[in-house]
């Protein structure tokens, strides 16, 4: 038995939408849903930067430089494999005890782990030669578990509190955490690179981003503890439809939307990691290296990335009203086609000098906003309220394993094969766009589903 959302008329949609609930205020919903994803992406860039600059020497001082870097990024990847575990764990409780308490728990797990990385002794401290990297692995795993439940809960908090006809708009609130977290993290690292020496950064400066994330966690907890339960889950409670084992109900009643939702996110993940982790390497690699890059200094290319991410934020916001007007599926089909074309034009764009590189960043991040923005409404709408937390969380995080985990390595390898040209890299992105496009064509529109069902 498969589950697909039952369409309702526009009139029915207006009457069943939770805009009359004794609801949370719009400001509270915005802050509570956005803060977790802001921390997530802030942490991603803080950790990625530290993993490339200082973690290799600080946590693996007795290894060769190459082994140091490989070990550092292996620990970075631990979070990707922990996220599906977190999605099942927090999805279980989100569909059983409610969105509010589960969101508080996911934020605590994620926030405490991030803060503890900031105070973790390095391998040079007596007694921590082996213990420090082992603890780092554990904390990175805990971050992944917390993140596995964070996105879906934030998306449900936003969309299940949305007024009639504005679910996609409200869904952009948690999505905005990605560009905001990116900008905050990279601006901070630009400031740190200007105000302190390399020795100071390696000694203690790298800890500041992890410690400062505690401020966001405190704000997030303060807001989330004041939340009321969402109207959709309250109806599940009132109608006694709570699943005893939500993941089992997902696999028996909603396996088809689970697959389609997972594949719908693949292009988004590949595009995101190409625009950030991969292009950062290409942009800052000297042009005279064996695999030639673009040769920009790190601060200059970071500044160019920050400009591009502004477009990410703008078009994330634009995508919400657009998806509410034309439908999620129709918008995402058009954007997926555009992502495929963009992939095929990647090499000519970056070969056109600084103007071409800047155009590459602006176009790519614009497409990122247009594909990422509607997902916080589209994925949850594919599942009924009794399994919505689990279904959307598992699909979102399975897509990260398929799309995100292999992307940086695959893109680097394809870049190296052609000696610095990006034709194969663009082809990889185009293939991801085709996978997403197929899932969208096979699936159905979710704009007018009864979200309280």
Short mmCIF file of C-alpha atoms in Angstrom, two decimals:
data_model
loop_
_atom_site.label_atom_id
_atom_site.label_comp_id
_atom_site.label_asym_id
_atom_site.label_seq_id
_atom_site.Cartn_x
_atom_site.Cartn_y
_atom_site.Cartn_z
CA UNK A 1 0.00 0.00 0.00
CA UNK A 2 1.44 3.33 -0.98
CA UNK A 3 0.52 6.70 0.30
CA UNK A 4 0.14 9.80 -1.80
CA UNK A 5 -1.33 13.01 -0.45
CA UNK A 6 -5.02 13.44 -1.13
CA UNK A 7 -5.70 16.65 -3.05
CA UNK A 8 -8.35 19.01 -1.83
CA UNK A 9 -9.99 21.97 -3.45
CA UNK A 10 -8.74 25.47 -2.88
CA UNK A 11 -11.75 26.20 -0.75
CA UNK A 12 -11.15 23.12 1.38
CA UNK A 13 -7.49 24.02 1.66
CA UNK A 14 -8.40 27.44 2.97
CA UNK A 15 -10.71 26.02 5.63
CA UNK A 16 -8.39 23.25 6.78
CA UNK A 17 -5.25 25.36 6.98
CA UNK A 18 -4.13 26.02 10.54
CA UNK A 19 -4.36 29.78 10.43
CA UNK A 20 -7.11 29.83 13.07
CA UNK A 21 -5.18 27.77 15.61
CA UNK A 22 -4.23 29.14 19.02
CA UNK A 23 -0.97 29.41 17.28
CA UNK A 24 2.53 30.61 17.79
CA UNK A 25 3.21 34.14 16.61
CA UNK A 26 4.85 34.61 13.23
CA UNK A 27 7.99 36.09 14.79
CA UNK A 28 8.35 33.16 17.16
CA UNK A 29 7.90 30.68 14.31
CA UNK A 30 10.49 32.49 12.17
CA UNK A 31 13.15 32.58 14.90
CA UNK A 32 12.48 29.09 16.26
CA UNK A 33 12.55 27.45 12.83
CA UNK A 34 15.51 29.43 11.48
CA UNK A 35 17.92 29.20 14.40
CA UNK A 36 18.65 25.48 14.10
CA UNK A 37 19.53 25.54 10.40
CA UNK A 38 21.57 28.70 10.96
CA UNK A 39 23.63 26.83 13.56
CA UNK A 40 23.85 23.81 11.25
CA UNK A 41 25.35 25.74 8.34
CA UNK A 42 27.41 28.02 10.57
CA UNK A 43 28.92 24.89 12.09
CA UNK A 44 29.40 23.24 8.71
CA UNK A 45 31.61 26.05 7.44
CA UNK A 46 33.35 26.55 10.77
CA UNK A 47 34.19 22.85 10.95
CA UNK A 48 35.12 22.59 7.25
CA UNK A 49 37.48 25.55 7.57
CA UNK A 50 39.07 24.24 10.76
CA UNK A 51 39.30 20.73 9.27
CA UNK A 52 41.34 22.05 6.36
CA UNK A 53 43.46 24.65 8.17
CA UNK A 54 44.26 23.49 11.72
CA UNK A 55 42.66 20.16 12.71
CA UNK A 56 45.15 18.03 10.73
CA UNK A 57 48.14 19.28 12.73
CA UNK A 58 46.27 19.73 16.03
CA UNK A 59 44.69 16.28 16.24
CA UNK A 60 47.09 14.15 14.14
CA UNK A 61 50.52 15.70 14.82
CA UNK A 62 52.48 12.46 14.32
CA UNK A 63 51.16 11.69 10.83
CA UNK A 64 52.34 12.81 7.40
CA UNK A 65 50.66 15.96 6.04
CA UNK A 66 48.58 13.95 3.56
CA UNK A 67 47.43 11.49 6.22
CA UNK A 68 46.64 14.36 8.57
CA UNK A 69 44.35 15.95 6.00
CA UNK A 70 42.66 12.65 5.11
CA UNK A 71 42.02 11.86 8.78
CA UNK A 72 40.63 15.32 9.39
CA UNK A 73 38.15 15.10 6.51
CA UNK A 74 37.23 11.51 7.40
CA UNK A 75 36.02 12.82 10.76
CA UNK A 76 34.22 15.61 8.92
CA UNK A 77 32.29 12.94 6.98
CA UNK A 78 31.19 11.09 10.14
CA UNK A 79 28.28 13.51 10.57
CA UNK A 80 26.79 12.56 7.19
CA UNK A 81 26.43 8.94 8.25
CA UNK A 82 25.08 9.90 11.67
CA UNK A 83 22.32 12.06 10.20
CA UNK A 84 20.05 9.21 9.02
CA UNK A 85 20.30 7.73 12.53
CA UNK A 86 19.25 11.08 13.96
CA UNK A 87 16.38 11.33 11.48
CA UNK A 88 14.96 8.00 12.64
CA UNK A 89 15.54 8.76 16.33
CA UNK A 90 14.12 12.29 16.37
CA UNK A 91 11.50 11.43 13.76
CA UNK A 92 10.23 8.72 16.11
CA UNK A 93 9.76 11.14 18.98
CA UNK A 94 8.59 13.99 16.75
CA UNK A 95 5.72 11.81 15.53
CA UNK A 96 5.00 10.39 18.98
CA UNK A 97 5.43 13.16 21.57
CA UNK A 98 5.30 16.23 19.32
CA UNK A 99 7.36 18.72 17.35
CA UNK A 100 8.12 21.16 20.19
CA UNK A 101 9.87 18.86 22.66
CA UNK A 102 11.74 17.03 19.91
CA UNK A 103 13.06 20.30 18.48
CA UNK A 104 14.33 21.32 21.92
CA UNK A 105 16.13 17.97 22.26
CA UNK A 106 17.71 18.11 18.77
CA UNK A 107 18.99 21.64 19.39
CA UNK A 108 20.52 20.62 22.72
CA UNK A 109 22.31 17.60 21.24
CA UNK A 110 23.66 19.65 18.35
CA UNK A 111 24.53 22.72 20.44
CA UNK A 112 26.30 20.92 23.28
CA UNK A 113 28.42 18.87 20.86
CA UNK A 114 29.43 21.99 18.92
CA UNK A 115 30.36 23.88 22.09
CA UNK A 116 32.42 20.94 23.41
CA UNK A 117 34.49 20.89 20.20
CA UNK A 118 35.43 24.46 21.06
CA UNK A 119 36.90 23.40 24.44
CA UNK A 120 38.34 20.04 23.36
CA UNK A 121 42.04 19.53 24.24
CA UNK A 122 44.21 18.80 21.23
CA UNK A 123 46.47 15.78 20.72
CA UNK A 124 49.48 17.74 21.97
CA UNK A 125 48.03 17.83 25.51
CA UNK A 126 49.57 15.03 27.62
CA UNK A 127 47.25 12.05 27.77
CA UNK A 128 45.14 13.16 24.79
CA UNK A 129 47.28 11.92 21.89
CA UNK A 130 44.74 9.21 21.05
CA UNK A 131 41.87 10.46 23.18
CA UNK A 132 41.50 13.88 21.48
CA UNK A 133 40.77 12.56 17.96
CA UNK A 134 38.52 9.86 19.42
CA UNK A 135 36.46 12.47 21.30
CA UNK A 136 36.34 14.61 18.17
CA UNK A 137 34.84 11.66 16.26
CA UNK A 138 32.24 11.19 19.02
CA UNK A 139 31.29 14.88 19.09
CA UNK A 140 31.08 15.01 15.30
CA UNK A 141 28.79 11.97 15.43
CA UNK A 142 26.59 13.67 18.03
CA UNK A 143 26.40 16.76 15.82
CA UNK A 144 25.21 14.58 12.96
CA UNK A 145 22.58 12.88 15.11
CA UNK A 146 21.21 16.24 16.27
CA UNK A 147 21.23 17.62 12.74
CA UNK A 148 19.39 14.53 11.52
CA UNK A 149 16.29 15.59 13.42
CA UNK A 150 16.70 19.35 13.25
CA UNK A 151 15.78 20.21 9.67
CA UNK A 152 12.55 18.23 9.53
CA UNK A 153 11.33 19.55 12.88
CA UNK A 154 12.09 23.12 11.86
CA UNK A 155 10.34 22.64 8.51
CA UNK A 156 7.26 21.22 10.25
CA UNK A 157 7.25 23.97 12.83
CA UNK A 158 7.17 26.55 10.04
CA UNK A 159 4.75 24.89 7.63
CA UNK A 160 2.32 23.45 10.20
CA UNK A 161 1.91 26.96 11.65
CA UNK A 162 1.52 28.62 8.24
CA UNK A 163 -1.63 30.55 7.27
CA UNK A 164 -3.71 29.32 4.35
CA UNK A 165 -1.92 29.46 1.03
CA UNK A 166 1.47 30.41 2.56
CA UNK A 167 3.07 27.09 3.46
CA UNK A 168 5.93 27.45 0.97
CA UNK A 169 6.58 31.02 2.11
CA UNK A 170 6.75 29.92 5.75
CA UNK A 171 8.89 26.97 4.69
CA UNK A 172 11.56 29.38 3.51
CA UNK A 173 12.19 30.51 7.11
CA UNK A 174 14.26 27.43 8.12
CA UNK A 175 15.86 27.38 4.65
CA UNK A 176 17.20 30.88 5.19
CA UNK A 177 19.42 29.44 7.91
CA UNK A 178 21.73 28.11 5.17
CA UNK A 179 22.75 31.46 3.63
CA UNK A 180 22.70 33.20 7.03
CA UNK A 181 24.93 30.54 8.60
CA UNK A 182 27.27 30.68 5.60
CA UNK A 183 27.61 34.46 5.76
CA UNK A 184 28.10 34.55 9.55
CA UNK A 185 30.75 31.85 9.49
CA UNK A 186 32.72 33.16 6.55
CA UNK A 187 32.59 36.79 7.69
CA UNK A 188 33.90 35.62 11.06
CA UNK A 189 36.78 33.73 9.42
CA UNK A 190 37.64 36.72 7.24
CA UNK A 191 37.76 38.88 10.40
CA UNK A 192 39.89 36.30 12.22
CA UNK A 193 42.32 36.06 9.29
CA UNK A 194 42.76 39.84 9.30
CA UNK A 195 43.02 40.35 13.08
CA UNK A 196 45.27 37.49 14.16
CA UNK A 197 48.36 35.66 12.99
CA UNK A 198 48.38 32.07 11.75
CA UNK A 199 49.98 31.02 15.04
CA UNK A 200 47.25 32.70 17.09
CA UNK A 201 44.53 31.12 14.96
CA UNK A 202 46.09 27.66 15.34
CA UNK A 203 46.55 28.18 19.09
CA UNK A 204 43.11 29.41 20.10
CA UNK A 205 41.39 31.43 17.35
CA UNK A 206 39.83 28.36 15.70
CA UNK A 207 37.83 27.73 18.90
CA UNK A 208 35.87 31.00 18.70
CA UNK A 209 33.30 29.98 16.05
CA UNK A 210 32.40 26.82 18.00
CA UNK A 211 32.11 28.71 21.28
CA UNK A 212 30.12 31.55 19.73
CA UNK A 213 27.51 29.12 18.41
CA UNK A 214 26.38 28.77 22.03
CA UNK A 215 24.76 32.21 21.74
CA UNK A 216 22.55 30.96 18.92
CA UNK A 217 21.70 27.83 20.89
CA UNK A 218 20.59 29.84 23.93
CA UNK A 219 18.40 32.08 21.76
CA UNK A 220 16.94 29.04 20.03
CA UNK A 221 16.13 27.27 23.28
CA UNK A 222 14.55 30.37 24.78
CA UNK A 223 12.23 30.72 21.80
CA UNK A 224 11.44 27.03 21.35
CA UNK A 225 10.53 26.50 25.00
CA UNK A 226 7.80 29.14 24.53
CA UNK A 227 6.26 27.36 21.54
CA UNK A 228 2.86 25.70 21.45
CA UNK A 229 2.39 22.37 19.68
CA UNK A 230 1.53 22.63 15.99
CA UNK A 231 -2.15 22.30 14.97
CA UNK A 232 -1.45 19.31 12.68
CA UNK A 233 0.16 17.22 15.41
CA UNK A 234 -2.46 18.30 17.93
CA UNK A 235 -5.10 16.82 15.64
CA UNK A 236 -3.10 13.58 15.43
CA UNK A 237 -3.23 13.45 19.23
CA UNK A 238 -6.93 14.34 19.39
CA UNK A 239 -7.83 11.67 16.82
CA UNK A 240 -5.55 9.09 18.49
CA UNK A 241 -3.59 8.47 15.28
CA UNK A 242 -0.14 8.43 16.90
CA UNK A 243 2.00 5.66 15.41
CA UNK A 244 3.65 3.32 17.90
CA UNK A 245 6.61 2.87 15.52
CA UNK A 246 6.54 5.75 13.00
CA UNK A 247 9.40 4.42 10.84
CA UNK A 248 7.54 1.12 10.36
CA UNK A 249 4.38 2.99 9.34
CA UNK A 250 6.41 5.06 6.86
CA UNK A 251 7.84 1.97 5.17
CA UNK A 252 4.46 0.22 5.00
CA UNK A 253 2.21 3.13 4.01
CA UNK A 254 4.46 5.81 2.51
CA UNK A 255 7.40 4.05 0.86
CA UNK A 256 6.69 5.61 -2.55
CA UNK A 257 6.77 9.26 -1.39
CA UNK A 258 9.82 8.36 0.74
CA UNK A 259 11.73 7.34 -2.40
CA UNK A 260 10.48 10.28 -4.47
CA UNK A 261 11.24 12.80 -1.72
CA UNK A 262 14.77 11.42 -1.32
CA UNK A 263 15.53 11.65 -5.04
CA UNK A 264 13.94 15.11 -5.26
CA UNK A 265 16.72 16.46 -3.00
CA UNK A 266 19.70 14.93 -4.83
CA UNK A 267 20.35 17.82 -7.24
CA UNK A 268 19.99 20.34 -4.39
CA UNK A 269 22.69 18.62 -2.35
CA UNK A 270 25.11 18.17 -5.25
CA UNK A 271 24.68 21.80 -6.32
CA UNK A 272 25.21 23.06 -2.76
CA UNK A 273 28.44 21.16 -2.16
CA UNK A 274 29.72 22.05 -5.62
CA UNK A 275 29.07 25.74 -4.99
CA UNK A 276 30.72 25.75 -1.58
CA UNK A 277 33.20 23.02 -0.67
CA UNK A 278 34.33 22.21 -4.24
CA UNK A 279 34.51 25.68 -5.77
CA UNK A 280 36.37 26.91 -2.68
CA UNK A 281 39.12 24.42 -3.53
CA UNK A 282 39.12 25.31 -7.24
CA UNK A 283 38.98 29.04 -6.56
CA UNK A 284 41.95 29.11 -4.16
CA UNK A 285 44.20 26.53 -5.86
CA UNK A 286 47.12 28.27 -7.62
CA UNK A 287 46.93 28.28 -11.41
CA UNK A 288 50.43 26.80 -11.65
CA UNK A 289 49.60 23.65 -9.62
CA UNK A 290 49.56 20.20 -11.22
CA UNK A 291 45.77 20.49 -11.30
CA UNK A 292 45.43 24.21 -11.96
CA UNK A 293 42.82 26.23 -10.10
CA UNK A 294 41.65 29.81 -10.42
CA UNK A 295 44.43 31.20 -8.20
CA UNK A 296 42.45 33.59 -5.98
CA UNK A 297 43.60 34.27 -2.43
CA UNK A 298 41.35 32.80 0.26
CA UNK A 299 40.00 36.16 1.55
CA UNK A 300 39.23 37.34 -1.99
CA UNK A 301 37.41 34.17 -2.99
CA UNK A 302 35.55 34.06 0.34
CA UNK A 303 34.33 37.58 -0.38
CA UNK A 304 33.17 36.49 -3.85
CA UNK A 305 31.37 33.53 -2.29
CA UNK A 306 29.67 35.77 0.26
CA UNK A 307 28.37 37.97 -2.57
CA UNK A 308 27.03 34.87 -4.30
CA UNK A 309 25.36 33.65 -1.11
CA UNK A 310 23.45 36.93 -0.85
CA UNK A 311 21.67 35.80 -4.03
CA UNK A 312 21.12 32.41 -2.37
CA UNK A 313 19.25 34.16 0.44
CA UNK A 314 17.27 36.48 -1.83
CA UNK A 315 16.05 33.71 -4.12
CA UNK A 316 15.28 31.40 -1.21
CA UNK A 317 12.77 34.05 -0.13
CA UNK A 318 11.55 34.57 -3.71
CA UNK A 319 10.94 30.83 -4.13
CA UNK A 320 8.32 30.68 -1.35
CA UNK A 321 5.65 32.98 -2.81
CA UNK A 322 6.47 31.62 -6.28
CA UNK A 323 5.90 28.01 -5.15
CA UNK A 324 2.67 29.04 -3.41
CA UNK A 325 1.48 30.61 -6.67
CA UNK A 326 2.53 28.11 -9.37
CA UNK A 327 3.00 24.96 -7.29
CA UNK A 328 6.07 23.27 -5.84
CA UNK A 329 6.42 20.58 -8.51
CA UNK A 330 6.14 22.92 -11.50
CA UNK A 331 8.70 25.34 -10.07
CA UNK A 332 11.15 22.58 -9.14
CA UNK A 333 10.88 20.96 -12.59
CA UNK A 334 11.86 24.24 -14.26
CA UNK A 335 14.70 24.84 -11.80
CA UNK A 336 16.01 21.27 -12.17
CA UNK A 337 16.20 21.71 -15.95
CA UNK A 338 18.04 25.01 -15.38
CA UNK A 339 20.51 23.26 -13.01
CA UNK A 340 21.26 20.67 -15.69
CA UNK A 341 21.91 23.38 -18.31
CA UNK A 342 24.04 25.30 -15.80
CA UNK A 343 26.18 22.21 -15.26
CA UNK A 344 26.86 21.91 -18.98
CA UNK A 345 27.85 25.59 -19.15
CA UNK A 346 30.08 25.50 -16.06
CA UNK A 347 33.43 25.25 -17.86
CA UNK A 348 32.77 28.09 -20.35
CA UNK A 349 31.58 30.33 -17.51
CA UNK A 350 34.62 29.89 -15.25
CA UNK A 351 36.93 30.33 -18.25
CA UNK A 352 35.67 33.88 -18.82
CA UNK A 353 37.86 35.58 -16.21
CA UNK A 354 36.72 37.19 -12.98
CA UNK A 355 33.43 38.34 -14.53
CA UNK A 356 32.71 34.76 -15.61
CA UNK A 357 33.63 33.35 -12.19
CA UNK A 358 31.38 35.88 -10.46
CA UNK A 359 28.57 35.01 -12.89
CA UNK A 360 29.14 31.33 -12.09
CA UNK A 361 28.71 32.01 -8.38
CA UNK A 362 25.68 34.29 -8.76
CA UNK A 363 23.82 31.98 -11.16
CA UNK A 364 24.65 28.87 -9.14
CA UNK A 365 23.55 30.36 -5.83
CA UNK A 366 20.41 31.80 -7.43
CA UNK A 367 19.47 28.30 -8.61
CA UNK A 368 20.36 26.99 -5.16
CA UNK A 369 17.87 29.35 -3.53
CA UNK A 370 15.15 28.44 -6.02
CA UNK A 371 15.58 24.68 -5.50
CA UNK A 372 16.28 24.69 -1.75
CA UNK A 373 13.57 27.16 -0.72
CA UNK A 374 10.46 25.11 -1.64
CA UNK A 375 11.80 21.85 -0.16
CA UNK A 376 10.72 22.66 3.40
CA UNK A 377 7.11 22.64 2.19
CA UNK A 378 7.40 20.06 -0.61
CA UNK A 379 8.93 17.19 1.40
CA UNK A 380 6.61 17.43 4.44
CA UNK A 381 3.56 17.74 2.18
CA UNK A 382 4.34 14.29 0.76
CA UNK A 383 3.53 12.65 4.11
CA UNK A 384 0.49 12.57 6.37
CA UNK A 385 0.74 14.27 9.75
CA UNK A 386 1.15 11.05 11.76
CA UNK A 387 4.44 10.16 9.99
CA UNK A 388 5.42 13.57 8.62
CA UNK A 389 8.39 14.16 10.93
CA UNK A 390 9.89 10.73 10.26
CA UNK A 391 9.14 10.66 6.53
CA UNK A 392 10.52 14.10 5.74
CA UNK A 393 13.54 13.66 8.04
CA UNK A 394 14.56 10.27 6.65
CA UNK A 395 14.15 11.37 3.00
CA UNK A 396 16.06 14.62 3.58
CA UNK A 397 18.95 12.85 5.27
CA UNK A 398 19.07 9.84 2.94
CA UNK A 399 19.43 12.38 0.14
CA UNK A 400 22.42 13.83 1.99
CA UNK A 401 24.10 10.40 1.96
CA UNK A 402 23.41 9.99 -1.76
CA UNK A 403 23.97 13.56 -2.90
CA UNK A 404 26.20 15.26 -0.33
CA UNK A 405 28.53 12.62 1.10
CA UNK A 406 30.20 11.55 -2.19
CA UNK A 407 29.98 14.91 -3.96
CA UNK A 408 33.18 16.66 -2.73
CA UNK A 409 35.34 13.59 -3.41
CA UNK A 410 33.70 12.82 -6.76
CA UNK A 411 33.95 16.41 -7.95
CA UNK A 412 37.62 16.68 -6.95
CA UNK A 413 38.37 13.42 -8.78
CA UNK A 414 36.53 14.52 -11.94
CA UNK A 415 38.28 17.89 -11.84
CA UNK A 416 41.66 16.15 -11.58
CA UNK A 417 40.95 13.73 -14.46
CA UNK A 418 40.74 16.58 -16.98
CA UNK A 419 43.66 18.49 -15.48
CA UNK A 420 41.61 21.36 -14.14
CA UNK A 421 38.76 21.55 -16.66
CA UNK A 422 35.22 21.31 -15.28
CA UNK A 423 33.36 19.50 -18.07
CA UNK A 424 33.01 16.26 -16.07
CA UNK A 425 32.14 18.20 -12.92
CA UNK A 426 29.33 19.93 -14.82
CA UNK A 427 28.22 16.57 -16.21
CA UNK A 428 28.01 15.16 -12.67
CA UNK A 429 25.74 18.04 -11.68
CA UNK A 430 23.63 17.57 -14.82
CA UNK A 431 23.22 13.87 -13.98
CA UNK A 432 22.03 14.78 -10.48
CA UNK A 433 19.53 17.19 -12.05
CA UNK A 434 18.20 14.39 -14.28
CA UNK A 435 17.70 12.11 -11.23
CA UNK A 436 15.75 14.84 -9.44
CA UNK A 437 13.79 15.67 -12.60
CA UNK A 438 12.65 12.06 -13.00
CA UNK A 439 11.37 11.96 -9.41
CA UNK A 440 9.46 15.22 -9.93
CA UNK A 441 7.88 14.03 -13.19
CA UNK A 442 6.81 10.73 -11.60
CA UNK A 443 5.48 12.47 -8.48
CA UNK A 444 2.49 14.75 -8.05
CA UNK A 445 1.77 18.31 -6.97
CA UNK A 446 1.43 18.82 -3.20
CA UNK A 447 0.38 22.47 -3.05
CA UNK A 448 -3.27 21.75 -2.17
CA UNK A 449 -2.97 18.68 0.06
CA UNK A 450 -4.89 18.69 3.34
CA UNK A 451 -2.01 19.36 5.71
CA UNK A 452 -4.02 18.40 8.78
CA UNK A 453 -4.79 14.90 7.45
#
